[in-house]
PDB file of C-alpha atoms in Angstrom:
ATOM      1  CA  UNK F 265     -58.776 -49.567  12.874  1.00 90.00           C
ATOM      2  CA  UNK F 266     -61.578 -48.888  15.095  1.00 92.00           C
ATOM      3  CA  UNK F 267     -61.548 -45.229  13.956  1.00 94.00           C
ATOM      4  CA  UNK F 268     -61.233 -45.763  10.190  1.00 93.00           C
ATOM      5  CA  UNK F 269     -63.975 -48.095  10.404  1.00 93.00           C
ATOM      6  CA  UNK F 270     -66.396 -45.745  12.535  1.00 94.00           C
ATOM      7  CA  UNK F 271     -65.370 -42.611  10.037  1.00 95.00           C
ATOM      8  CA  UNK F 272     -65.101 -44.237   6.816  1.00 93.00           C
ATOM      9  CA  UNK F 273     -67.904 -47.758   7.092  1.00 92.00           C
ATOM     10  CA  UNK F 274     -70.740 -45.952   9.380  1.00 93.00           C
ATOM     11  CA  UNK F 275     -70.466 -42.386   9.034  1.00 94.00           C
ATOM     12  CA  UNK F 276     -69.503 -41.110  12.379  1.00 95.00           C
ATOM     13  CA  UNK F 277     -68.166 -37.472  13.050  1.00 95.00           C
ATOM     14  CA  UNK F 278     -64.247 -37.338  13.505  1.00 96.00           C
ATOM     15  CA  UNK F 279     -64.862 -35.313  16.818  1.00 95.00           C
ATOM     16  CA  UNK F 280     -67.316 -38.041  18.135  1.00 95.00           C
ATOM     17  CA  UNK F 281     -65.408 -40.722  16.568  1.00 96.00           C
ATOM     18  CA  UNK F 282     -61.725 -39.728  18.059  1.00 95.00           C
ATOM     19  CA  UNK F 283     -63.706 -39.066  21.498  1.00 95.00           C
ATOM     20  CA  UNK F 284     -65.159 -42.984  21.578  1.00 95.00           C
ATOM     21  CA  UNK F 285     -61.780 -44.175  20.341  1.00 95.00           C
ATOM     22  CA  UNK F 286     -59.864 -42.669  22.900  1.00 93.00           C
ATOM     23  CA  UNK F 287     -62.178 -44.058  25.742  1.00 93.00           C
ATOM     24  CA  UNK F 288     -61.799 -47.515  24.073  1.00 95.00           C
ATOM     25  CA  UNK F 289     -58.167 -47.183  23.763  1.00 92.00           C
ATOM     26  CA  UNK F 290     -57.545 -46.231  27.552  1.00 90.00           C
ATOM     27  CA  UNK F 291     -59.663 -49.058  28.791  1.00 93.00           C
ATOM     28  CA  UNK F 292     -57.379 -51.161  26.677  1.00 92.00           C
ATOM     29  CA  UNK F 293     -53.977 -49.650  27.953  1.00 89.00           C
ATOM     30  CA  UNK F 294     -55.193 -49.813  31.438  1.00 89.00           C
ATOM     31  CA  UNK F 295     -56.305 -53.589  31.440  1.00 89.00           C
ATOM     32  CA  UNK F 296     -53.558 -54.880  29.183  1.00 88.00           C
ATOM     33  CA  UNK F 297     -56.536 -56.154  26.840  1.00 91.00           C
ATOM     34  CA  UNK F 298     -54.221 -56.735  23.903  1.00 91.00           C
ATOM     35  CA  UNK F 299     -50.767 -58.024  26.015  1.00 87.00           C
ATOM     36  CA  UNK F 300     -52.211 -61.904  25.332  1.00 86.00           C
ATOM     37  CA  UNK F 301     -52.982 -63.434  22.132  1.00 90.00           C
ATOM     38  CA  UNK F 302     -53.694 -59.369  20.884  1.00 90.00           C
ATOM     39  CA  UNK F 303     -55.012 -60.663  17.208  1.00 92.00           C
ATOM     40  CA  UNK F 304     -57.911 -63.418  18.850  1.00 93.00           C
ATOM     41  CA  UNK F 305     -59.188 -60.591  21.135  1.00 93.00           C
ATOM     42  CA  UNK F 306     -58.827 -57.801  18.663  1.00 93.00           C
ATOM     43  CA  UNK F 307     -60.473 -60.625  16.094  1.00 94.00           C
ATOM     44  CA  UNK F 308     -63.161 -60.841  18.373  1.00 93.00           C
ATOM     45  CA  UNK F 309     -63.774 -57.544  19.434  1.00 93.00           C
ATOM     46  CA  UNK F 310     -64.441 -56.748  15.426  1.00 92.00           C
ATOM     47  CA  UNK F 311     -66.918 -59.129  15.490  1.00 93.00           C
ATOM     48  CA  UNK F 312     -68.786 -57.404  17.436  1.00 92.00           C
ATOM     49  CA  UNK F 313     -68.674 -54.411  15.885  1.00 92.00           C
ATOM     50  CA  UNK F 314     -68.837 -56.010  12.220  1.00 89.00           C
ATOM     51  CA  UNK F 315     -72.899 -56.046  11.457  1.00 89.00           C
ATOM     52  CA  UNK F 316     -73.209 -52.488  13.116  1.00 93.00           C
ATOM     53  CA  UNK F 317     -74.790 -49.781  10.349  1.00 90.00           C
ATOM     54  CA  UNK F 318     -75.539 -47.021  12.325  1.00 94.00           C
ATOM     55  CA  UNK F 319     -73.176 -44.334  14.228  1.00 94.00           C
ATOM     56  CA  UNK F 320     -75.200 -44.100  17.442  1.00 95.00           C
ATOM     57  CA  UNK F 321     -75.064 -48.028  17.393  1.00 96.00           C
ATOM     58  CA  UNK F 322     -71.235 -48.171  16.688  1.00 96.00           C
ATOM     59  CA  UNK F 323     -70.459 -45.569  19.359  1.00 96.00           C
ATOM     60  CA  UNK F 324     -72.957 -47.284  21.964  1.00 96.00           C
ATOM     61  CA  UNK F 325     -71.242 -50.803  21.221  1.00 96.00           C
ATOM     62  CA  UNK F 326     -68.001 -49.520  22.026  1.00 95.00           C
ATOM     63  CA  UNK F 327     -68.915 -47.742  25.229  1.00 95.00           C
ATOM     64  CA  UNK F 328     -70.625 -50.889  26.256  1.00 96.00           C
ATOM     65  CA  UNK F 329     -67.513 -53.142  25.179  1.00 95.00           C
ATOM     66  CA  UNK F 330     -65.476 -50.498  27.721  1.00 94.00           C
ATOM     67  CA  UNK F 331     -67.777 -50.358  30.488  1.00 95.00           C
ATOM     68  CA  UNK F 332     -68.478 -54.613  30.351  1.00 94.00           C
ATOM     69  CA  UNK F 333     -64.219 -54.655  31.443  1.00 93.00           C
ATOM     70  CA  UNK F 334     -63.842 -50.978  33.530  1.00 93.00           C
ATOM     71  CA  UNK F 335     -67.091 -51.449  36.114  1.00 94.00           C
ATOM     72  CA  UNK F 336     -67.170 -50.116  39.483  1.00 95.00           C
ATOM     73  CA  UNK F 337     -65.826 -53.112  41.019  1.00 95.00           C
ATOM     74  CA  UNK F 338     -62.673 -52.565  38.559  1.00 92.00           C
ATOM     75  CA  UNK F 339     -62.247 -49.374  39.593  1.00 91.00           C
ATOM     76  CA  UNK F 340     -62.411 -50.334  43.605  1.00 92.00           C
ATOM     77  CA  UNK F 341     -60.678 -53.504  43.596  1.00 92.00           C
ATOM     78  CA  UNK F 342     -58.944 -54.544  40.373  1.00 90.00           C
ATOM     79  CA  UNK F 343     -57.040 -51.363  39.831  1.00 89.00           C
ATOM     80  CA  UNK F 344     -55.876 -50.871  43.236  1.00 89.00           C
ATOM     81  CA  UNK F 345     -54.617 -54.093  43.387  1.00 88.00           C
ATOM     82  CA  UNK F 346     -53.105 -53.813  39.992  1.00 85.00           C
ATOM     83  CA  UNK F 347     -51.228 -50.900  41.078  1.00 83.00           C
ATOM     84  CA  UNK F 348     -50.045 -52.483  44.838  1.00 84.00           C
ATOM     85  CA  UNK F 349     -47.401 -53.399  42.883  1.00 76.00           C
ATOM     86  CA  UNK F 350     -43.264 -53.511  42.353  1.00 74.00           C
ATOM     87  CA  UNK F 351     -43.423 -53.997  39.168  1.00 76.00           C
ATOM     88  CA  UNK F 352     -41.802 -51.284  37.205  1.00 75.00           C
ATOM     89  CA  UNK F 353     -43.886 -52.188  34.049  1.00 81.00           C
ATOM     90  CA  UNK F 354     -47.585 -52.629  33.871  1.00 84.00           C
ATOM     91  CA  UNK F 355     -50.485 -51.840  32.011  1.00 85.00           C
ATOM     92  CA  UNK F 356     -51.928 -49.980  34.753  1.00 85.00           C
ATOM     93  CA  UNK F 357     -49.272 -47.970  35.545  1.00 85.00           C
ATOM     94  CA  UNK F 358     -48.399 -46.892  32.202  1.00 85.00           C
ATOM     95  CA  UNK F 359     -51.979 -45.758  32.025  1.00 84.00           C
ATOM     96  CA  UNK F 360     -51.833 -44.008  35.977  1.00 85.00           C
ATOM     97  CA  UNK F 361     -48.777 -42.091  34.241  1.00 86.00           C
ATOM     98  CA  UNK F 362     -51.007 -40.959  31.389  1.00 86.00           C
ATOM     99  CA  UNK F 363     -53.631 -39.514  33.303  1.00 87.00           C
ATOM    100  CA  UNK F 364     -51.031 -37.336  35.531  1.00 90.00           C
ATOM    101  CA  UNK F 365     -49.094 -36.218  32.107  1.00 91.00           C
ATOM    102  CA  UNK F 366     -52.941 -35.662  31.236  1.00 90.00           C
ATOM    103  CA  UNK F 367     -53.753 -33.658  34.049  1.00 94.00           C
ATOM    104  CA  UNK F 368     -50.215 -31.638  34.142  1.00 94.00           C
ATOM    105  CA  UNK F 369     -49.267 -33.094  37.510  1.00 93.00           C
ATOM    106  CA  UNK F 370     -46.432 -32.511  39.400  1.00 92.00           C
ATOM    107  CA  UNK F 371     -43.804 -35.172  40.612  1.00 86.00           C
ATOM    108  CA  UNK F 372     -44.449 -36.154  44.363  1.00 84.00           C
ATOM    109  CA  UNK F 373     -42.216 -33.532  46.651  1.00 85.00           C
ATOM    110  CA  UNK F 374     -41.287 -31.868  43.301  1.00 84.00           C
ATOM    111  CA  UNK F 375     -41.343 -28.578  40.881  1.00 88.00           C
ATOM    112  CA  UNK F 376     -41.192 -31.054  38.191  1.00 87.00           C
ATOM    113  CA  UNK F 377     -44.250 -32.310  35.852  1.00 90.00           C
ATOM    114  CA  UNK F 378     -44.265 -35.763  35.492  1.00 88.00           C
ATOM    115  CA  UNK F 379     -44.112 -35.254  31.966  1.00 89.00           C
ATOM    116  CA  UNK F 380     -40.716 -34.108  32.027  1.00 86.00           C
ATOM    117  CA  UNK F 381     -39.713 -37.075  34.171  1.00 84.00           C
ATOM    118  CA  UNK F 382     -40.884 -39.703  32.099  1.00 82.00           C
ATOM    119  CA  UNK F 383     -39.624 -38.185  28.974  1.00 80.00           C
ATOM    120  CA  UNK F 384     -37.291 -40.278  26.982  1.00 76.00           C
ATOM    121  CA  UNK F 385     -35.736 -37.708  25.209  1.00 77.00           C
ATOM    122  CA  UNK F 386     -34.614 -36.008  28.461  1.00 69.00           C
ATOM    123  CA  UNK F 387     -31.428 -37.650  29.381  1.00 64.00           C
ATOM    124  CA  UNK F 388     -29.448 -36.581  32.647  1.00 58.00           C
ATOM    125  CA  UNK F 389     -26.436 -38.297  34.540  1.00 54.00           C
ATOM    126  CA  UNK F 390     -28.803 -40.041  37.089  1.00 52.00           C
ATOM    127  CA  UNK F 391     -32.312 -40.948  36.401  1.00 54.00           C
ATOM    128  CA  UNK F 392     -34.592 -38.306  37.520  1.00 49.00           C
ATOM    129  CA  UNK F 393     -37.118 -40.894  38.276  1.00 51.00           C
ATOM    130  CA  UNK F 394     -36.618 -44.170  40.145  1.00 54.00           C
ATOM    131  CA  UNK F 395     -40.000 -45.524  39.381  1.00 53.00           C
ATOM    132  CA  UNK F 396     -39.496 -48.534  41.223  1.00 50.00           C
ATOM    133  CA  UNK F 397     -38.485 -46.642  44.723  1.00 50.00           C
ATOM    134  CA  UNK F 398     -41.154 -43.794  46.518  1.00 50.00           C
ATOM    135  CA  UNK F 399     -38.059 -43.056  48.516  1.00 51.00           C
ATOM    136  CA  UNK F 400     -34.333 -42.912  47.816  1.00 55.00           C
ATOM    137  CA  UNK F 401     -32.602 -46.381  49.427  1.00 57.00           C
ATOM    138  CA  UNK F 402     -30.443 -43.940  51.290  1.00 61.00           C
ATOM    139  CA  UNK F 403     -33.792 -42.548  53.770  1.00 57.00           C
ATOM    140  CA  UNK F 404     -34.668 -46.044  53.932  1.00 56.00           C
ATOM    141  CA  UNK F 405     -31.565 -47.507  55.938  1.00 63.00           C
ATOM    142  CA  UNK F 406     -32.607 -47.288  59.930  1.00 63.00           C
ATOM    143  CA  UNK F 407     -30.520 -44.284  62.167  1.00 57.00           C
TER     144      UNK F 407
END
């Protein structure tokens, strides 16, 4: 919505446009902005958007709306602590996961991209990824 309303209300240049939109939608993935009450904060993120006329002003407000959650004290405390984790399911991690398929990383101690392990369409007789464990139980028993 953010895009149609940036490309097709204000004017802005798809490029430009997708760029912003994709900033603004990792911010959101990574701090699980829309996992409570998603239509009052998406309600109220419109709002401020609504009276905007101008590109530049559109793509500043959602910058600023990004860097107002993601500061440097998110990046140093909140996200490390996010991840410090055993959940198998967060926010964070789902976005951690996107930036190594992003950057064509390799699994940990492996010729395998993590792409490949976290695809869903790759099915095998054991999961190739225990997201939950960093080592297999069996290394973890004492000698």
């Amino acid at each position: 919505m953010l895009y149609l309303v940036g490309i097709c209300d204000v004017g802005i240049d798809k490029s430009a446009m997708r760029q912003a939109v994709a900033e603004f939608f990792f911010m959101a993935a990574l701090t699980g902005r829309y996992t409570t009450s998603p239509e009052t904060r998406f309600e109220s993120d419109l709002a401020q958007i609504r009276s905007i006329k101008t590109g530049e002003d559109y793509l500043d407000r959602l910058r600023e709306m990004a860097a107002t959650v993601v500061t440097k004290d998110y990046w140093d405390i909140s996200l490390p602590n996010a991840l410090a984790t055993s959940a198998a399911r967060s926010p964070s991690l789902f976005a951690y996961q996107a930036a190594l398929i992003k950057l064509d990383a390799l699994a940990l101690y492996s010729p395998i991209k993590i792409a490949s392990l976290l695809d869903p369409a790759v099915i095998g007789t054991k999961s190739a990824l225990e997201q939950h464990h960093l080592f297999p139980r069996g290394y973890l028993r004492p000698c």
